[in-house]
Coordinates of C-alpha atoms in Angstrom, one line a residue:
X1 CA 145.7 44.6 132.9
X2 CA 143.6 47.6 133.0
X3 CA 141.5 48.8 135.4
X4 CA 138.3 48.5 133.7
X5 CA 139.6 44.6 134.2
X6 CA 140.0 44.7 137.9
X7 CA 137.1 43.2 139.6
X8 CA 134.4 45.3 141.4
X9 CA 133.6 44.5 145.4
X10 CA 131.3 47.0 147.2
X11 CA 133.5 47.9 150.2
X12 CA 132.2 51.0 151.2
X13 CA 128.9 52.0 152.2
X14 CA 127.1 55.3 151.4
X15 CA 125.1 57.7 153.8
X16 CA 124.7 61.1 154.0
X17 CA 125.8 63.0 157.0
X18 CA 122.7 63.1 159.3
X19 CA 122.7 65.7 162.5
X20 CA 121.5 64.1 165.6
X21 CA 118.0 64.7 164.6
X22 CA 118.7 62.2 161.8
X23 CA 118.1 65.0 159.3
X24 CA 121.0 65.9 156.8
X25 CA 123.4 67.8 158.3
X26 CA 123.0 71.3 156.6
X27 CA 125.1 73.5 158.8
X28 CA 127.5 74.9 155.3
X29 CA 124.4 75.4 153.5
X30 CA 124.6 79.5 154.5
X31 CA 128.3 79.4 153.1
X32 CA 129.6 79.5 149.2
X33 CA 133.0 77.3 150.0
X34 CA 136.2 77.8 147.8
X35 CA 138.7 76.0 149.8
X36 CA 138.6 72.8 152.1
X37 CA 141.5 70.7 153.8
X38 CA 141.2 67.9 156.7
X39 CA 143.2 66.5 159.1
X40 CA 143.7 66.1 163.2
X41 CA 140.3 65.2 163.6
X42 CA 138.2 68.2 161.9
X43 CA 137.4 68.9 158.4
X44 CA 137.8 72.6 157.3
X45 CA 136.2 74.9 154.8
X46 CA 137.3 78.5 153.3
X47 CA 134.0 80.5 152.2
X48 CA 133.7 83.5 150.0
X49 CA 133.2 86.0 152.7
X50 CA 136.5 85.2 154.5
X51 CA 135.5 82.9 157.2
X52 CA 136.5 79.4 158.1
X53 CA 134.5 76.8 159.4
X54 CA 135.6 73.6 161.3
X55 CA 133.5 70.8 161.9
X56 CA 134.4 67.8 163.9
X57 CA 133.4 64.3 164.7
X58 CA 130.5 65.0 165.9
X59 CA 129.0 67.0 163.6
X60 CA 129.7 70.1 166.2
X61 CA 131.0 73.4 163.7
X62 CA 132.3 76.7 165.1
X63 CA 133.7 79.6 162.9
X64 CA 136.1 82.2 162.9
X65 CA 136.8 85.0 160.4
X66 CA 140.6 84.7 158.6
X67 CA 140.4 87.2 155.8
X68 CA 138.3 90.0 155.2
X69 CA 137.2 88.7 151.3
X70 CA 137.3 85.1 150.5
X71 CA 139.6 82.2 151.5
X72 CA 141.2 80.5 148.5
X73 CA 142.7 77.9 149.7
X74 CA 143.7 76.1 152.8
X75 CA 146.1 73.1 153.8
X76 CA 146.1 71.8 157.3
X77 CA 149.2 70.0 158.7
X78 CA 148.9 66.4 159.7
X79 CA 151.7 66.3 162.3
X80 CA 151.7 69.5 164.0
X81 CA 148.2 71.4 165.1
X82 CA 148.6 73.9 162.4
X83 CA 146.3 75.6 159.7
X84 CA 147.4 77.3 156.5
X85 CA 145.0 80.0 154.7
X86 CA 145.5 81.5 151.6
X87 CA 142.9 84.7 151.1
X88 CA 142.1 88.6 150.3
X89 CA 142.4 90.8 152.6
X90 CA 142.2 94.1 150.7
X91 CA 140.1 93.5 147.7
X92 CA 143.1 94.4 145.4
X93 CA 143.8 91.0 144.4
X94 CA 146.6 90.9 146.5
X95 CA 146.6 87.6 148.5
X96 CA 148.0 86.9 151.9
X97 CA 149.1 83.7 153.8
X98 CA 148.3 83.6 157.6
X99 CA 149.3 80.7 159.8
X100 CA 147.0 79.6 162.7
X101 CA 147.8 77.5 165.4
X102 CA 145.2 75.7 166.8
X103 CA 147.1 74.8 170.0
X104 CA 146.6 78.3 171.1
X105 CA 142.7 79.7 171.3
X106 CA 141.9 83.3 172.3
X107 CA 138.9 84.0 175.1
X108 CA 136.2 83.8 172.1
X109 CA 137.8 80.2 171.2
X110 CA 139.6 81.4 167.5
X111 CA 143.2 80.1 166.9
X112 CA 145.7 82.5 167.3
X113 CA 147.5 83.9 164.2
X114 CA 150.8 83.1 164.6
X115 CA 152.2 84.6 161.2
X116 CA 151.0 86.6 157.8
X117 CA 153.3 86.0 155.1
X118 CA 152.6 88.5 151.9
X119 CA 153.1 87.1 148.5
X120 CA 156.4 88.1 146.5
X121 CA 155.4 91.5 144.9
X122 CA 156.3 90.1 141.2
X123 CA 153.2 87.4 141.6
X124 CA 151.1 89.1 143.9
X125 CA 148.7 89.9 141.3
X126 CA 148.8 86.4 139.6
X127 CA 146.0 84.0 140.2
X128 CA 147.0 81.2 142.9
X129 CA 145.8 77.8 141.0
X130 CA 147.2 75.8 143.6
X131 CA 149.1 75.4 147.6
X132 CA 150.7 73.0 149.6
X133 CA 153.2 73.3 153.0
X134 CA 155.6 70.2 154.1
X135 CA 154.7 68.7 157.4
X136 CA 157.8 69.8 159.1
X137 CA 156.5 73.6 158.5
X138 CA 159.8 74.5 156.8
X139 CA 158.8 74.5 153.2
X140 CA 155.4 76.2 151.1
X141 CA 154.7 76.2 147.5
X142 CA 152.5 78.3 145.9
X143 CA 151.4 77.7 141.6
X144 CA 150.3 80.9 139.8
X145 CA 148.8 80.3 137.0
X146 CA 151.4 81.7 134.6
X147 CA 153.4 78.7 135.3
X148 CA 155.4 79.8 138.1
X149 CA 155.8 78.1 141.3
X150 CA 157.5 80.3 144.6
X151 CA 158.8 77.9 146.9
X152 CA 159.3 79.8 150.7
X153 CA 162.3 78.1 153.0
X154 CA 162.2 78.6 156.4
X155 CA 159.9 78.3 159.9
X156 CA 156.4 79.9 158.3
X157 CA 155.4 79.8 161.8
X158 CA 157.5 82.4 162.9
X159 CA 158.7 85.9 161.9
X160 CA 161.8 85.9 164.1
X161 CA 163.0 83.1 161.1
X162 CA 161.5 84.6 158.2
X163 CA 161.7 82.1 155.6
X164 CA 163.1 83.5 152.2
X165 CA 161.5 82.7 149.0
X166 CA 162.8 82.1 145.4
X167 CA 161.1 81.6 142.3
X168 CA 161.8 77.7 141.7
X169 CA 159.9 76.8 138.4
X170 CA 159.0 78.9 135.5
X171 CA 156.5 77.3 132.6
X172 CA 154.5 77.6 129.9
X173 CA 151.1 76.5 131.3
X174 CA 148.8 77.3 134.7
X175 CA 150.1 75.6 137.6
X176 CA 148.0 73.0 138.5
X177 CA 149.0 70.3 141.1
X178 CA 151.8 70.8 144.1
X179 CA 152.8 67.9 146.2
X180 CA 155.9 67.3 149.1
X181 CA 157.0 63.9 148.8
X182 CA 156.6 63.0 152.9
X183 CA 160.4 61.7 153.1
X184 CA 164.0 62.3 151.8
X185 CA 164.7 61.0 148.5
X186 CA 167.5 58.7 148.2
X187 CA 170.0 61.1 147.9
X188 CA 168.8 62.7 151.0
X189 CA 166.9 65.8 150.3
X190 CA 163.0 66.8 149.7
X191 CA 161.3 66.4 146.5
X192 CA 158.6 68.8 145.2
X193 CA 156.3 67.4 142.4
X194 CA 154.9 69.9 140.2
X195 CA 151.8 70.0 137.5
X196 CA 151.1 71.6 134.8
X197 CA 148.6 71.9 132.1
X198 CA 151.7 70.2 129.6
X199 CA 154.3 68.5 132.2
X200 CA 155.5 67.3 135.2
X201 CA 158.4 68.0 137.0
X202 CA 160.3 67.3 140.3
X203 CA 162.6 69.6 142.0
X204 CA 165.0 67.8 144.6
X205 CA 165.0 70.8 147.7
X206 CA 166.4 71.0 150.9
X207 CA 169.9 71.5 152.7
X208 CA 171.9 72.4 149.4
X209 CA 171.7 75.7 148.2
X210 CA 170.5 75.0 144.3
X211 CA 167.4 73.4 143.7
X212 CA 168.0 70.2 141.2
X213 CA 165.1 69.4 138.5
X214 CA 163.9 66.6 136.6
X215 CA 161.3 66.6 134.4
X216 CA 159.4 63.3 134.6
X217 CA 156.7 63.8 131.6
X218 CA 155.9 66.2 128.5
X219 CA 152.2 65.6 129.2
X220 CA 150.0 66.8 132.3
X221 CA 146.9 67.3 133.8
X222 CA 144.1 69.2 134.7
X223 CA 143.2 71.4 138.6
X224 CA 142.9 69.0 141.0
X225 CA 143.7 65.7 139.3
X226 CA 147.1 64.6 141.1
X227 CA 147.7 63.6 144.3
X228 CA 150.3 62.1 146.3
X229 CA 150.3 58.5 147.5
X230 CA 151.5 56.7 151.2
X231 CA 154.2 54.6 152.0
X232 CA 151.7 51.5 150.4
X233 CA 152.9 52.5 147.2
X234 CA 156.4 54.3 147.9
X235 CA 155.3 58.1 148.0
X236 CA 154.7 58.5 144.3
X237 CA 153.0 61.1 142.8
X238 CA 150.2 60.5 140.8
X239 CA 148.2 62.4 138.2
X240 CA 144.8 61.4 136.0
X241 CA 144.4 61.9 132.5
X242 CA 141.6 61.3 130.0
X243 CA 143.6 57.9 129.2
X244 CA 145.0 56.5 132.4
X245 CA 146.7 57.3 135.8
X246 CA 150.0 57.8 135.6
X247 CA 153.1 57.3 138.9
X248 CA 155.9 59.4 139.6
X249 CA 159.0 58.4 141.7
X250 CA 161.2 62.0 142.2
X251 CA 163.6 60.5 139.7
X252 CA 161.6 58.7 137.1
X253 CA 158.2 57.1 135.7
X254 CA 156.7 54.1 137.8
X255 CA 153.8 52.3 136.7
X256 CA 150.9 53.6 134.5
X257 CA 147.4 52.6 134.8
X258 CA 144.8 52.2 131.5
X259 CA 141.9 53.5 132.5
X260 CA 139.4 55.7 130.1
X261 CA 137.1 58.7 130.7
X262 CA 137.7 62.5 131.5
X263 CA 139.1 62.9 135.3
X264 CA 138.0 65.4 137.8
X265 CA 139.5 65.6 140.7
X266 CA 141.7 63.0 142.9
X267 CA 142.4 62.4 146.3
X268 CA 144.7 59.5 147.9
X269 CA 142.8 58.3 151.1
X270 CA 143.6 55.3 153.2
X271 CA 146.1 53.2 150.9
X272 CA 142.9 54.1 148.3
X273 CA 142.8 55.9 145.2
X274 CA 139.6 57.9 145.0
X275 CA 138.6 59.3 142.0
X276 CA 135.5 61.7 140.6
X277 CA 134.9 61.3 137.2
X278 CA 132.7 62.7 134.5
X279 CA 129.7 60.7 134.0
X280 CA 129.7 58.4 130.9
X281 CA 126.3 58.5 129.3
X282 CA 126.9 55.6 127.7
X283 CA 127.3 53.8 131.2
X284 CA 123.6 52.5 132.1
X285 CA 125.3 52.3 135.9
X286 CA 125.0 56.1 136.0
X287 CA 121.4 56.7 134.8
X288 CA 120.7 60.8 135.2
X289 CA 117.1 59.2 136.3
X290 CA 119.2 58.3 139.4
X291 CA 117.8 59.2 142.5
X292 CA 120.3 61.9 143.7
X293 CA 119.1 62.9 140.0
X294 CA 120.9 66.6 138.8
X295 CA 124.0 66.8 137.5
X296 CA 125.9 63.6 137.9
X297 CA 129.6 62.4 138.7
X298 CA 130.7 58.7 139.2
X299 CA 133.2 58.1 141.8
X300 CA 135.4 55.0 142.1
X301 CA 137.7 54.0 145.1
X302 CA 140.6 51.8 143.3
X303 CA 142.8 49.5 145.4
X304 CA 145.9 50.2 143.8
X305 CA 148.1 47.8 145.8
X306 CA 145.4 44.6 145.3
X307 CA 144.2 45.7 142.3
X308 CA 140.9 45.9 142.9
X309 CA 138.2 48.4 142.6
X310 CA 136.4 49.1 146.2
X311 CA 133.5 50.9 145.2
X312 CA 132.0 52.7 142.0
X313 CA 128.6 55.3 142.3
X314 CA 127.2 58.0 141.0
X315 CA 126.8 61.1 142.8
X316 CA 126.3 64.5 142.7
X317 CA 128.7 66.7 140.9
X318 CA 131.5 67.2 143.4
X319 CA 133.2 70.8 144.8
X320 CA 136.0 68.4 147.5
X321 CA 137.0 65.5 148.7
X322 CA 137.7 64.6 152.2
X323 CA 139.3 62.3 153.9
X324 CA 139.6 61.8 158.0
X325 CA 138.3 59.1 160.5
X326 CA 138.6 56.6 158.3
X327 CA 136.3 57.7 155.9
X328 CA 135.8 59.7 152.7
X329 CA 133.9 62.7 152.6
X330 CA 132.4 64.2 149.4
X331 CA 131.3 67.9 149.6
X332 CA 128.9 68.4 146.6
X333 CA 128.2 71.9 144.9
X334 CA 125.3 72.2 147.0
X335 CA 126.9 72.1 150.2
X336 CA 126.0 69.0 151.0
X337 CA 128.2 66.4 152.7
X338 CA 128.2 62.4 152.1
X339 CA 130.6 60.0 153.2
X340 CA 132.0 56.3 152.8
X341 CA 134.6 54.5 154.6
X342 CA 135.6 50.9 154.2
X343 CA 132.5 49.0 155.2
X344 CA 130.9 51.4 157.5
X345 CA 130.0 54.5 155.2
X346 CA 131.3 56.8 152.8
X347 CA 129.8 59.7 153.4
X348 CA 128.3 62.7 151.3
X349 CA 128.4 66.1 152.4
X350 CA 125.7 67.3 149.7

């Protein structure tokens, strides 16, 4: 059966974050954002002019500055009270990783820096396409978009264990997804999934001194369209192509879903697949006369488990999505935010 098959239920709501004023919440609209991550509570977004800003429940957002140029990316830990920035510090293209730990605040309430990592001198002119860190704050993996992936071992929050890096992956193609499976494979180490333009791969990492690889496809996908699942559906790795959506165990190919139209980006949220899509124009559902009218995206929430479909919309065309309290948050390239969450709201940061 293929998704456009599944049947259709309206299980999330939409709203648009409102301030306590009820207007929209419009506290990014001074920043141009290039990076964004969530998790412990607070979303967080990278701008071009080095800062980070956090925002929490309540709609409350302080800042602090990480680099001096822009933040590229950013990837905050789930388990531990840790944020990871990737950024430009000297205006040479030359990237740094700092570690902030927002367990300890200075007097003017930033997160302390507890480590700056510098980029292996034979990529640190590359392009970073793409970043990710393990929960247990022993492994990072950084894409370049020459097709090689670095992969550091070791405590990144300390110096006194410097973690060592190798080169792990080498391809053909820009680098364009990186995902830790949360828990030891069968034969008891870590698997890393990685994306290119052409392929997919998974390296099986941890206590054993080589890395072993498996290349799971000879087709990939485009920035930001894979993500990696929950234990609903075993920890697979999953990718969107124009065709369908395609599963990854560390090992092998699991289950493929048909479903047409050219893929954006994709984010696992909840036991929910949510996807931004390309608008089809032959779709009456997503009229450009829509009322959020410019440039419109359709996203759908898919049930993969029950396989259902849990909400489809247009929307705005879409810089991230977000997902914390329950809830999906879509930042749109105007900065701002909406949301949606399983029938209270899914909300829109537009």
């Amino acid at each position: 059966m293929s998704l456009n098959q599944w049947r259709k239920f309206a299980f999330f709501d939409k709203k648009i974050v409102k301030n306590e004023s009820g207007e929209p919440f419009d506290a990014l609209k001074p920043y141009k954002i290039w990076a964004s991550s969530s998790g412990r509570g607070k979303l967080f977004f990278g701008d071009a002019d080095g800062v980070i800003i956090v925002m929490d429940q309540r709609l409350e957002v302080f800042t602090f500055r990480a680099h001096l140029l822009r933040v590229s990316h950013l990837c905050m830990m789930k388990q531990q009270n840790f944020l990871v920035s990737v950024g430009d510090d000297d205006g040479d293209a030359e990237l740094l990783i700092k570690v902030w730990n927002f367990d300890k605040m200075d007097a003017s309430g930033t997160p302390t820096c507890a480590r700056i990592i510098r980029l292996p001198a034979e990529t640190s002119r590359e392009p970073v396409t793409c970043f990710t860190v393990h929960e247990n704050l022993n492994y990072m993996a950084i894409g370049y978009s020459n097709g090689s992936v670095v992969l550091f071992k070791g405590d990144i929050t300390k110096e006194r264990n410097a973690s060592k890096h190798i080169q792990i992956h080498k391809g053909k193609s820009p680098i364009t997804g990186l995902s830790f499976r949360p828990t030891t494979t069968g034969k008891g180490g870590i698997a890393l999934y990685i994306s290119s333009l052409d392929e997919i791969w998974s390296y099986a990492i941890g206590s054993r001194d080589k890395e072993s690889e498996s290349i799971l496809d000879h087709h990939g996908c485009a920035l930001q369209c894979s993500t990696m699942t929950d234990s609903t559906v075993d920890f697979q790795f999953v990718i969107g192509r124009s065709d369908a959506f395609y599963f990854y165990l560390p090992d092998s190919r699991g289950q493929c879903l048909a479903f047409g139209g050219e893929k954006v980006l994709l984010e696992w949220c909840h036991g929910y697949l949510v996807v931004v899509s390309k608008k089809d124009d032959s779709d009456g559902r997503a009229s450009s006369s829509d009322s959020l009218g410019g440039d419109m995206q359709i996203i759908t929430i898919y049930d993969v488990k029950n396989k259902l479909i849990a909400y489809y919309g247009p929307v705005q065309e879409v810089k991230a999505l977000l997902c914390e309290w329950g809830s999906v948050f879509v930042l749109c390239n105007d900065n701002k935010v909406h949301c949606r969450s399983v029938f209270d709201f899914i909300y829109f940061i537009i």
